[in-house]
Short mmCIF file of C-alpha atoms and ligand atoms in Angstrom, two decimals:
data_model
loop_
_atom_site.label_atom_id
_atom_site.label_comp_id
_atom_site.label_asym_id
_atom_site.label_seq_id
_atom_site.Cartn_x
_atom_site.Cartn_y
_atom_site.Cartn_z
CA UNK A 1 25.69 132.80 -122.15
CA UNK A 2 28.54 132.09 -124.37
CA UNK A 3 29.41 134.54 -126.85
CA UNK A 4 28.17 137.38 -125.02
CA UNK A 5 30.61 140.05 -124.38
CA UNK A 6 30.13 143.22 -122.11
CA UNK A 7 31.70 146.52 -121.97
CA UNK A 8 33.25 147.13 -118.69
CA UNK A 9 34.05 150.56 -117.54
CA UNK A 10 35.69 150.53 -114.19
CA UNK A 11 34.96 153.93 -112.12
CA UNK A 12 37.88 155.07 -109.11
CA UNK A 13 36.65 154.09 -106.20
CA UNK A 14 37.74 151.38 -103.64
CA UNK A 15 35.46 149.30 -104.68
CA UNK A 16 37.46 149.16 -108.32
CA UNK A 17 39.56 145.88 -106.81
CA UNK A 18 35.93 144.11 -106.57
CA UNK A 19 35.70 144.71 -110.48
CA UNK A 20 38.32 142.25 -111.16
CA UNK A 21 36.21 139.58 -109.20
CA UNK A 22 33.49 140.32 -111.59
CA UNK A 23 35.46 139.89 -114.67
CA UNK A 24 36.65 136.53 -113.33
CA UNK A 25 32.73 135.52 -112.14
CA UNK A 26 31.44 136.91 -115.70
CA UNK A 27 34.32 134.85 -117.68
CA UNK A 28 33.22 131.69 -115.75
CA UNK A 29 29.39 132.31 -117.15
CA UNK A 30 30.75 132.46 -120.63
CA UNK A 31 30.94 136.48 -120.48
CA UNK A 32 33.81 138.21 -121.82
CA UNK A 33 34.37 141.56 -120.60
CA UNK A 34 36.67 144.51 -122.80
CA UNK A 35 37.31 147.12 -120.12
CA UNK A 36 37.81 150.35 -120.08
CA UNK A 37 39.31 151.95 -116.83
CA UNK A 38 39.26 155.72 -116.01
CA UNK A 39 42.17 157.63 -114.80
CA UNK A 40 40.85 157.38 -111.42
CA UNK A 41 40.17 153.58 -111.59
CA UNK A 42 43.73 153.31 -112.38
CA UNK A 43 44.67 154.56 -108.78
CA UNK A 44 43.28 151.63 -107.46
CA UNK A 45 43.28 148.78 -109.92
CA UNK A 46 45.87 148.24 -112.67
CA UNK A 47 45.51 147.97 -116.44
CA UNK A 48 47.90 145.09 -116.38
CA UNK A 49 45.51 143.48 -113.70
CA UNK A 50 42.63 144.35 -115.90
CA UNK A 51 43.93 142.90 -118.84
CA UNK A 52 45.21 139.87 -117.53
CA UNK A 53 41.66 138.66 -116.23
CA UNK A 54 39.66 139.97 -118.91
CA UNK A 55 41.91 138.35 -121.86
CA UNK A 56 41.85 141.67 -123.63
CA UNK A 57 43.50 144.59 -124.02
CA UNK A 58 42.35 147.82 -121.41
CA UNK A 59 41.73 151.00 -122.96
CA UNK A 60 42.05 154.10 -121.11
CA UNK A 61 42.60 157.29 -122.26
CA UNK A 62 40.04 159.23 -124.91
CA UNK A 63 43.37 160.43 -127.12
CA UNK A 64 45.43 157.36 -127.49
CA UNK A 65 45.58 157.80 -131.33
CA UNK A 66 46.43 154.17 -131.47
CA UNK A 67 43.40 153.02 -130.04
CA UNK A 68 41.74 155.43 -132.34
CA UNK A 69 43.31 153.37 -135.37
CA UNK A 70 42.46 150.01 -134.14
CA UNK A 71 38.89 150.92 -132.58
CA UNK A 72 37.08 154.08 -133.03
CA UNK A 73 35.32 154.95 -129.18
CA UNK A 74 32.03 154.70 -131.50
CA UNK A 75 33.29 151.11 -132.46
CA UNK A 76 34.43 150.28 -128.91
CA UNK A 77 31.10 151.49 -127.47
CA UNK A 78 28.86 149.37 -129.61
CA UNK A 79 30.63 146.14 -130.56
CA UNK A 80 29.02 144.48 -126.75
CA UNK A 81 25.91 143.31 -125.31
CA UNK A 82 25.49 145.27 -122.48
CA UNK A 83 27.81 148.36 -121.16
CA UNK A 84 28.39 147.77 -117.01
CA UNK A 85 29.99 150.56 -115.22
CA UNK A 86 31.25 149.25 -111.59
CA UNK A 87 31.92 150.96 -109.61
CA UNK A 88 29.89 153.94 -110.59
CA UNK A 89 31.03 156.80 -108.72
CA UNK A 90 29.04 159.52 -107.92
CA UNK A 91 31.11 161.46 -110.19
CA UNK A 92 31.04 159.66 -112.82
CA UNK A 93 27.45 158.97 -112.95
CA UNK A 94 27.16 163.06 -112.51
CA UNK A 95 28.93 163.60 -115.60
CA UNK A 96 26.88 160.96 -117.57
CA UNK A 97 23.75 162.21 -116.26
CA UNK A 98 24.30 165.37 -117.72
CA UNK A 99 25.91 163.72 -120.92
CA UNK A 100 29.31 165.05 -121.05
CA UNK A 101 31.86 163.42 -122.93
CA UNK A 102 35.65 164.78 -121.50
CA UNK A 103 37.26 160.82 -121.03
CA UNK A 104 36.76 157.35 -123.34
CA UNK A 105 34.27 156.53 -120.13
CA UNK A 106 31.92 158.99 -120.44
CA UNK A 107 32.13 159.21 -124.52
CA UNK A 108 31.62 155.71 -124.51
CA UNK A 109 27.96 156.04 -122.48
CA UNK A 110 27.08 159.10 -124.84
CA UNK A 111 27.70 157.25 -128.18
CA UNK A 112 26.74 153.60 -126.77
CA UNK A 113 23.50 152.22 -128.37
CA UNK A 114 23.33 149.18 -126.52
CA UNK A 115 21.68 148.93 -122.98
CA UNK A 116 23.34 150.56 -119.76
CA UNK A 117 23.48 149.07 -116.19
CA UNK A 118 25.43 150.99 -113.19
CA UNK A 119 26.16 149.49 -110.18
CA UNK A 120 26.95 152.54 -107.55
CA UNK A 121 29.44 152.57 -104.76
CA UNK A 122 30.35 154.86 -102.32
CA UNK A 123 30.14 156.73 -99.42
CA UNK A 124 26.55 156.86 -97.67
CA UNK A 125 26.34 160.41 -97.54
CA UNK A 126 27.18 160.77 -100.98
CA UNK A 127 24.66 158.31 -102.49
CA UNK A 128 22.29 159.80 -99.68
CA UNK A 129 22.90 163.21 -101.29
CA UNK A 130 20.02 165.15 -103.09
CA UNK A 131 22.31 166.11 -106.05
CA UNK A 132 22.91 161.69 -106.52
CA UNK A 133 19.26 161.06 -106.09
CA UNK A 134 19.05 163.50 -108.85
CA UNK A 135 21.12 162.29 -111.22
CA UNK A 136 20.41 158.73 -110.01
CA UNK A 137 16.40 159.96 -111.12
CA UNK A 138 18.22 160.97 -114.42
CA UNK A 139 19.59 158.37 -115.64
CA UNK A 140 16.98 155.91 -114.56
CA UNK A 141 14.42 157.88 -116.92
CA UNK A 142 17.05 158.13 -119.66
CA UNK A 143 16.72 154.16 -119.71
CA UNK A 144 20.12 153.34 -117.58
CA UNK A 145 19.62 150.16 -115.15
CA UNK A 146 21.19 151.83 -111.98
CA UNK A 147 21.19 149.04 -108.88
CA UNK A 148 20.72 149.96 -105.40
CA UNK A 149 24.11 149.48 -103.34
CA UNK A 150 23.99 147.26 -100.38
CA UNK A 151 24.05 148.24 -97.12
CA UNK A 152 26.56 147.59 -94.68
CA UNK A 153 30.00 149.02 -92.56
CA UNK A 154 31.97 150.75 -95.45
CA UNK A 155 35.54 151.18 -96.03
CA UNK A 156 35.23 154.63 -95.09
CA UNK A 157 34.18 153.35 -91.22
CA UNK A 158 30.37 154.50 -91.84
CA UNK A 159 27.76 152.17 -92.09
CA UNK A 160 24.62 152.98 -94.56
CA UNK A 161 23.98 152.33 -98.14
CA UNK A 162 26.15 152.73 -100.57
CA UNK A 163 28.36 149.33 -100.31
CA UNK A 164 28.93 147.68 -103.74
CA UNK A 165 26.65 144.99 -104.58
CA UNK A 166 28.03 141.58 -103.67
CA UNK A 167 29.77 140.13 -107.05
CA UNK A 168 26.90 137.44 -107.60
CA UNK A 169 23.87 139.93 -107.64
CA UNK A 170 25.99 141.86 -110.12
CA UNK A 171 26.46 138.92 -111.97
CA UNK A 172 23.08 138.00 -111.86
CA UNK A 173 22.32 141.31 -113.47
CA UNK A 174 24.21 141.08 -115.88
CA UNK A 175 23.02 137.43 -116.82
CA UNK A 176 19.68 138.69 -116.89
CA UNK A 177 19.90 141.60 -119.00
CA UNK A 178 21.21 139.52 -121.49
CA UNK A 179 19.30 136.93 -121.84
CA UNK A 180 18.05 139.08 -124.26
CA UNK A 181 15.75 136.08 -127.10
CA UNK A 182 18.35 134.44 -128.88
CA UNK A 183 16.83 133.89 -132.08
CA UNK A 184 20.04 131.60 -133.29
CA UNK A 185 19.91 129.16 -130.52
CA UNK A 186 20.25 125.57 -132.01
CA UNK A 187 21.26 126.64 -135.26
CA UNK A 188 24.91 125.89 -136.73
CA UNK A 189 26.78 128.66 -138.94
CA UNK A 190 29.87 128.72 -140.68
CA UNK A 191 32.08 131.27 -141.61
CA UNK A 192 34.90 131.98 -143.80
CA UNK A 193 37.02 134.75 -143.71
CA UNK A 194 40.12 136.80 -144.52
CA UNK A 195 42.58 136.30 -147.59
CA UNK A 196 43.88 132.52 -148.80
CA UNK A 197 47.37 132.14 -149.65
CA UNK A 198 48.52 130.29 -152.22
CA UNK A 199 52.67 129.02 -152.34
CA UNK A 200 54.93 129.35 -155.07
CA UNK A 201 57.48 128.32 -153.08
CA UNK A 202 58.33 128.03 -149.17
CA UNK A 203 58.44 131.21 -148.57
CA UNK A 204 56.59 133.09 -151.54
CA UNK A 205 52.68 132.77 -152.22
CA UNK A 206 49.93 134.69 -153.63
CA UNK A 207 47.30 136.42 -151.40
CA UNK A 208 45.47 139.44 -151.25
CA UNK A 209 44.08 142.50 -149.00
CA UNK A 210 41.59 141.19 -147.42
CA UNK A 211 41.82 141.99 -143.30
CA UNK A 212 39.13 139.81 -142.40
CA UNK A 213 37.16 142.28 -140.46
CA UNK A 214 33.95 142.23 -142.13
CA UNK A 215 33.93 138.17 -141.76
CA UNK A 216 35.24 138.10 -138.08
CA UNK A 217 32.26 140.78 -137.68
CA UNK A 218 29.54 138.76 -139.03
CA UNK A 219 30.86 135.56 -137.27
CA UNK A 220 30.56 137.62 -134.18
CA UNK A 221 26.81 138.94 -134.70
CA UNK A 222 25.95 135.37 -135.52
CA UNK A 223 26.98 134.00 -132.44
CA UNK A 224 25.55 136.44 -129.90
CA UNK A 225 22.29 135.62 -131.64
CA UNK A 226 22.64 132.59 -130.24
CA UNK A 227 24.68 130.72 -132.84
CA UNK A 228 27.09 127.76 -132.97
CA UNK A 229 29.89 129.24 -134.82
CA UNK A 230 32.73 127.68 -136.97
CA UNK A 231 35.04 130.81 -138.47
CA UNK A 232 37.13 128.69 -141.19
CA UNK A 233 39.99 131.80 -141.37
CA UNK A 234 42.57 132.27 -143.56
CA UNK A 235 45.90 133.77 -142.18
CA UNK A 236 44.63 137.49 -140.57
CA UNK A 237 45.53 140.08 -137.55
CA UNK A 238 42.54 139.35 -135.51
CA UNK A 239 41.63 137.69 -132.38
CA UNK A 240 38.64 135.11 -132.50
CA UNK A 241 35.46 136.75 -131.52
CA UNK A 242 34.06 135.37 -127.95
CA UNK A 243 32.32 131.61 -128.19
CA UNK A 244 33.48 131.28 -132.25
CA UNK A 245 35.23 128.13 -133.02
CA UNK A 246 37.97 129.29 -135.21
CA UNK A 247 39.73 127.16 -137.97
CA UNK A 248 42.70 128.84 -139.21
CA UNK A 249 43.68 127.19 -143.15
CA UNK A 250 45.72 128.92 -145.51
CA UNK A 251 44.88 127.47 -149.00
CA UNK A 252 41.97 127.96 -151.08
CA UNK A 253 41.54 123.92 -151.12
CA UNK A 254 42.21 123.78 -147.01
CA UNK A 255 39.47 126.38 -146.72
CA UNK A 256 36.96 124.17 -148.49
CA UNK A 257 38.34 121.30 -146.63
CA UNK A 258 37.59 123.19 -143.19
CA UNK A 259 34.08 124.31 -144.11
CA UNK A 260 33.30 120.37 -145.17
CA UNK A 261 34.35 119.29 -142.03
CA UNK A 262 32.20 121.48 -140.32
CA UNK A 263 29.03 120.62 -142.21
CA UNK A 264 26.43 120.14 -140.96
CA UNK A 265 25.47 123.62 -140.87
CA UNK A 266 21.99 125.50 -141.04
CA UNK A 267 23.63 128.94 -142.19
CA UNK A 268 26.81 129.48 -144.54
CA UNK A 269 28.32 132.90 -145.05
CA UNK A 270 31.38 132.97 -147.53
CA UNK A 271 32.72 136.29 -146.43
CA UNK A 272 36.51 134.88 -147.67
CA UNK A 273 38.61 136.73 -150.49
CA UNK A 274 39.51 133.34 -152.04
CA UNK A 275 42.35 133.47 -153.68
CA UNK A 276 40.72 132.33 -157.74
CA UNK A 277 44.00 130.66 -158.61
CA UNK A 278 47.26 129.28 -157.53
CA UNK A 279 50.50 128.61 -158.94
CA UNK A 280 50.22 125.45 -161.02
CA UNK A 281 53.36 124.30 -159.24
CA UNK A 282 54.15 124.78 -155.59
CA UNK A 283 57.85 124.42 -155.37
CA UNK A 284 59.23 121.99 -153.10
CA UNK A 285 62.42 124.32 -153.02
CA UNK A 286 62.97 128.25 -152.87
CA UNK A 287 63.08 129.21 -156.47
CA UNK A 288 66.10 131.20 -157.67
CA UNK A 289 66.05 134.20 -158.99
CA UNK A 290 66.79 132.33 -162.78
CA UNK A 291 65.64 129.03 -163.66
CA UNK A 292 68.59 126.35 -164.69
CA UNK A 293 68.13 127.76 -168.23
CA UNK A 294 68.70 131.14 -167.09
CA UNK A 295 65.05 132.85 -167.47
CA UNK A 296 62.97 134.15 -164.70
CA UNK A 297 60.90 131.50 -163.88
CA UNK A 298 57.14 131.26 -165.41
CA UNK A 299 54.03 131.94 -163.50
CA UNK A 300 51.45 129.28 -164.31
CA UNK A 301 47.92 129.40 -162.44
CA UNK A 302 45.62 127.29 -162.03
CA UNK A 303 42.12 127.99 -161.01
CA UNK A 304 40.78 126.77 -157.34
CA UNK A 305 37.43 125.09 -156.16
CA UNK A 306 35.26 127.78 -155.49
CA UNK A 307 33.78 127.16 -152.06
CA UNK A 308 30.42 129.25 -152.41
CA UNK A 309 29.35 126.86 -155.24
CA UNK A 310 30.89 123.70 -153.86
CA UNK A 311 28.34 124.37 -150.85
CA UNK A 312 25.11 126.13 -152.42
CA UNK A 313 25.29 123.12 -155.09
CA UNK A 314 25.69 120.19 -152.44
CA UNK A 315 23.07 117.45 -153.09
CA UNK A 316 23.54 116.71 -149.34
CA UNK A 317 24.01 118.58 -146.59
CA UNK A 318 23.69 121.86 -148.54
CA UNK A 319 23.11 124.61 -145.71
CA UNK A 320 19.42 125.39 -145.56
CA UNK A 321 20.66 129.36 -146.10
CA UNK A 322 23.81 130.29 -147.95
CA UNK A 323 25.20 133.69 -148.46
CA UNK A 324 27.68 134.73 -150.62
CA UNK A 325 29.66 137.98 -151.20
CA UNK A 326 30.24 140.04 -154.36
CA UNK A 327 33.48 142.19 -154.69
CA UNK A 328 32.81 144.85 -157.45
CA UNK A 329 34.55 147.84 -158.97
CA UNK A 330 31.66 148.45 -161.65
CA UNK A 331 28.18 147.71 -162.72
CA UNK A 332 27.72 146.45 -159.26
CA UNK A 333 24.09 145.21 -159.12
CA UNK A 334 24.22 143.51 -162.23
CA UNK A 335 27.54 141.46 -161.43
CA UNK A 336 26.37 140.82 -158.59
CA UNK A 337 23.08 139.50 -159.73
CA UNK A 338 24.74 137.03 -162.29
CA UNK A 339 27.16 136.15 -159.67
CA UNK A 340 23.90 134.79 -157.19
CA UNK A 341 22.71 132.83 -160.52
CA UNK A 342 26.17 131.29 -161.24
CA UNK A 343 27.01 130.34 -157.67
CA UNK A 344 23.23 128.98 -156.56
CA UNK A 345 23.97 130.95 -153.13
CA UNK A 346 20.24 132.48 -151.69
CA UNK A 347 21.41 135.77 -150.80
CA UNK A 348 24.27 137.79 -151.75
CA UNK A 349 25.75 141.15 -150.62
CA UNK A 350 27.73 143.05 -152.97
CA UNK A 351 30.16 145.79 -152.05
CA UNK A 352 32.25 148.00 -154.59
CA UNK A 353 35.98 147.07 -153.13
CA UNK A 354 37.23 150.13 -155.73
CA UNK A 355 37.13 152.30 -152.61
CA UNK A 356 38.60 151.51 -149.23
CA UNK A 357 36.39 148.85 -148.47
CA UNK A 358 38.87 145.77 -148.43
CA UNK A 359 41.01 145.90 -145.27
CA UNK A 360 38.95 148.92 -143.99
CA UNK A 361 36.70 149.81 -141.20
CA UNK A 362 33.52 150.42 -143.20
CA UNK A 363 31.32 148.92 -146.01
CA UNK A 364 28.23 149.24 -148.03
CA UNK A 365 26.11 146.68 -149.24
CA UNK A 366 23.44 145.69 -151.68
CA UNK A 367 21.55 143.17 -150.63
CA UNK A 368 20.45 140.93 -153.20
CA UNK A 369 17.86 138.21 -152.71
CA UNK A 370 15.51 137.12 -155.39
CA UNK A 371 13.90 139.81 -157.07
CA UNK A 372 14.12 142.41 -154.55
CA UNK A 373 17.31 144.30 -153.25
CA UNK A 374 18.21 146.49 -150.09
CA UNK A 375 21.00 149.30 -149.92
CA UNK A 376 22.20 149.32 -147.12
CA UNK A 377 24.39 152.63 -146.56
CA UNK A 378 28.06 153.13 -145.68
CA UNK A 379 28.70 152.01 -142.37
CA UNK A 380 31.04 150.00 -139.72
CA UNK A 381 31.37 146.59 -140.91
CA UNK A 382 29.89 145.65 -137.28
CA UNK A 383 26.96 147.31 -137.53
CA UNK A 384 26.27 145.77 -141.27
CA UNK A 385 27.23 142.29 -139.58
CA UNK A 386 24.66 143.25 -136.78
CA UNK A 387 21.50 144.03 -139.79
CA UNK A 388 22.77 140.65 -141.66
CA UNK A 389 22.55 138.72 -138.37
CA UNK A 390 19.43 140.53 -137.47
CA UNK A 391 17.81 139.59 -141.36
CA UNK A 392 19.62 135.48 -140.82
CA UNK A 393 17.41 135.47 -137.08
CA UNK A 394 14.26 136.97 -139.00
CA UNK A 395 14.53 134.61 -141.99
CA UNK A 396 14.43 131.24 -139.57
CA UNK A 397 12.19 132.93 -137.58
CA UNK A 398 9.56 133.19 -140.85
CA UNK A 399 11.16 129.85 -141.90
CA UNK A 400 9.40 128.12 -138.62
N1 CTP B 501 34.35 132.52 -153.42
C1 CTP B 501 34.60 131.23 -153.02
N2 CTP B 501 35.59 130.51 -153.62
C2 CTP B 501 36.32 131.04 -154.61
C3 CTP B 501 36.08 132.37 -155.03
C4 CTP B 501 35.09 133.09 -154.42
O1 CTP B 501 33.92 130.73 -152.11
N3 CTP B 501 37.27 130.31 -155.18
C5 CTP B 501 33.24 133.24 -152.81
C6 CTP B 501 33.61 134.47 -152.00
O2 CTP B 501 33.78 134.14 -150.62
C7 CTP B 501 32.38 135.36 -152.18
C8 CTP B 501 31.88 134.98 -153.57
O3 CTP B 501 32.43 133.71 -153.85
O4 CTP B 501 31.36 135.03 -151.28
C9 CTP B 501 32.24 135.93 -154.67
O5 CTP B 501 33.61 136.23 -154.66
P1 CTP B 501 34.19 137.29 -155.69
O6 CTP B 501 35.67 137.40 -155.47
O7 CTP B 501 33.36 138.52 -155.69
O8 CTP B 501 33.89 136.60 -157.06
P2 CTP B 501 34.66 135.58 -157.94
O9 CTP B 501 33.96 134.27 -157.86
O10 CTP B 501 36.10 135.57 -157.60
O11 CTP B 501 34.39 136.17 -159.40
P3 CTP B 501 35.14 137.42 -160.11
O12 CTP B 501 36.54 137.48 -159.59
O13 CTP B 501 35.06 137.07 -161.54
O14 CTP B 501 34.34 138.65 -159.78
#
């Protein structure tokens, strides 16, 4: 199961402590869990509790703008494999029934496109009541897994249905569901991705926008197709996606260095900005502001190995599929379309980076593969990782 990651929304009821449990179970199957705890869960569990299990930081509340800046609810709702809710409370499986949206929860469930599985606790009487087995009926025909509770003596001194579901059925739920086909299995990729940096000094060096978002993305959709990863990263703000292998270089030459010692490799994506040159001279010493005949100092470049070609023109070991990206501002398809010839990649995808593209949330893409090409409209650079993944597992899949 490694490199599958759920969406955990933890419901106030007692049963909340029991979700930590689960986290710790899931984490020991490979399963990472991002959590998102209502108000009411947070009476009985805390976020600090939370995040300290799951590895990952808890989100709560719908208007916490800064959550909003680093992931959009859309975002947070979609980058998993499956969304768990435990414990659903009758409440909140009211409210999503009837597809209201008034907390991150419940806006999460609406926007979600991946698939849903409750696991209900509470009191007997209230999972016993007709407006539950309503809403229960609901959901179930609206395509949410809902488990039956156990029966047993609850906290609340009754004894009935309603009990959560001991942690290893839930577990075993969860396994199942996804063990969705993983088209990827057995297959190596590498990755690279962010900006490279290139000294001039110790402490100065050429680099550029590049967040590293769109790579970390498609490293990411790789693996939970079933992938063995290798993300060869230049220096960026993110955390390595769930059962990736990350290599963190800094230069243009350490970055082919890393992706050669990773070869073999069935797939290569070169998502990196690679820096095209670097100071001739790397100074061993901070330079001063004038050189010793008093001029500002010169900047010479010289031009580094370029790391697409290196690998689509390797007599041995050449990846049997190698993608490469095009950054445009103009005359996009046509650039792009030399660029394929004069790198000998298979596929490219070219975006126009005159926009907001580099270090941004979204992108558009042409894809470019032999003759043909597919547009592939404006949207968040996981989903576009998600369609290239999807087009890498179709392409072995034809290739077999
Ligand atoms: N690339 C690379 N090594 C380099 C430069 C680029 O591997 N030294 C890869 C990028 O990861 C990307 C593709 O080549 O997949 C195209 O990068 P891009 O910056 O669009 O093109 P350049 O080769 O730099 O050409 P130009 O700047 O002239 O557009």
């Amino acid at each position: 199961m490694d490199g599958k990651r759920i969406l955990l929304i933890i419901g106030g009821g007692i049963a909340a402590y029991k979700s930590l449990e689960l986290i710790r179970t899931l984490s020991k199957r490979g399963i990472a869990s991002r959590c998102i705890l209502t108000r009411a869960g947070a009476e009985f569990v805390t976020p600090l509790s939370v995040s300290a299990l799951s590895g990952e930081k808890v989100f709560g509340d719908l208007f916490d703008l800064t959550d909003e800046a680093e992931m959009g609810h859309i975002e947070l709702s979609r980058s998993s494999d499956l969304v768990v809710v435990c414990p659903a409370t009758a409440d909140l499986m009211a409210r999503a029934a009837q597809g209201l949206a008034g907390d991150l929860a419940t806006t999460a469930l609406l926007a979600t496109d991946t698939p849903v599985l409750m696991v209900p606790a509470m009191n007997v009487r209230m999972w016993d009541h007709a407006a539950t087995r309503r809403n229960v009926e609901r959901l179930r025909a609206d395509g949410v897994t809902v488990m039956e509770p156990d029966e047993g003596a609850m906290a609340c001194g009754e004894f009935g249905p309603g009990r959560l579901p001991e942690i290893d059925r839930i577990a075993e739920a969860i396994t199942t569901q996804l063990a969705r086909s993983q088209r990827l299995s057995g297959r190596h990729a590498i990755v690279t991705a962010g900006p490279t940096r290139e000294p001039l000094d110790p402490v100065r060096y050429l680099s550029n926008q590049s967040s590293g978002r769109q790579g970390y993305a498609i490293a990411e959709a790789l693996a939970r197709e079933g992938a063995q990863v290798t993300l060869v990263s230049g220096p960026v703000m993110l955390p390595a996606p769930p059962g990736v292998t990350r290599v963190d270089v800094e230069t243009a030459r350490d970055m082919l260095a890393g992706v050669e010692a990773a070869l073999p490799a069935d797939i290569f994506v070169s998502v990196a900005a690679v820096a095209d040159w670097r100071p001739a001279r790397s100074a061993d010493r901070k330079l001063k502001l004038k050189d010793e005949a008093g001029e500002t100092p010169p900047l010479n470049l010289t031009e580094n190995p370029d790391i697409l070609a290196t690998l689509s023109r390797k007599r041995k070991h050449r990846p049997e599929l190698v993608i490469g990206f095009a950054a445009e501002t103009h005359d996009v398809e046509a650039h792009a379309r030399a660029k394929l010839e004069r790198k000998g990649c298979d596929w490219i995808l070219a975006n126009d980076v005159s926009g907001d593209v580099m270090g941004g949330g979204e992108n558009e893409v042409l894809l470019i593969r032999g003759e043909g090409s597919d547009h592939w409209p404006r949207a968040g650079k996981a989903e576009l990782a998600r369609k290239l993944a999807d087009e890498v597992s179709e392409h072995f899949a034809r290739a077999q």
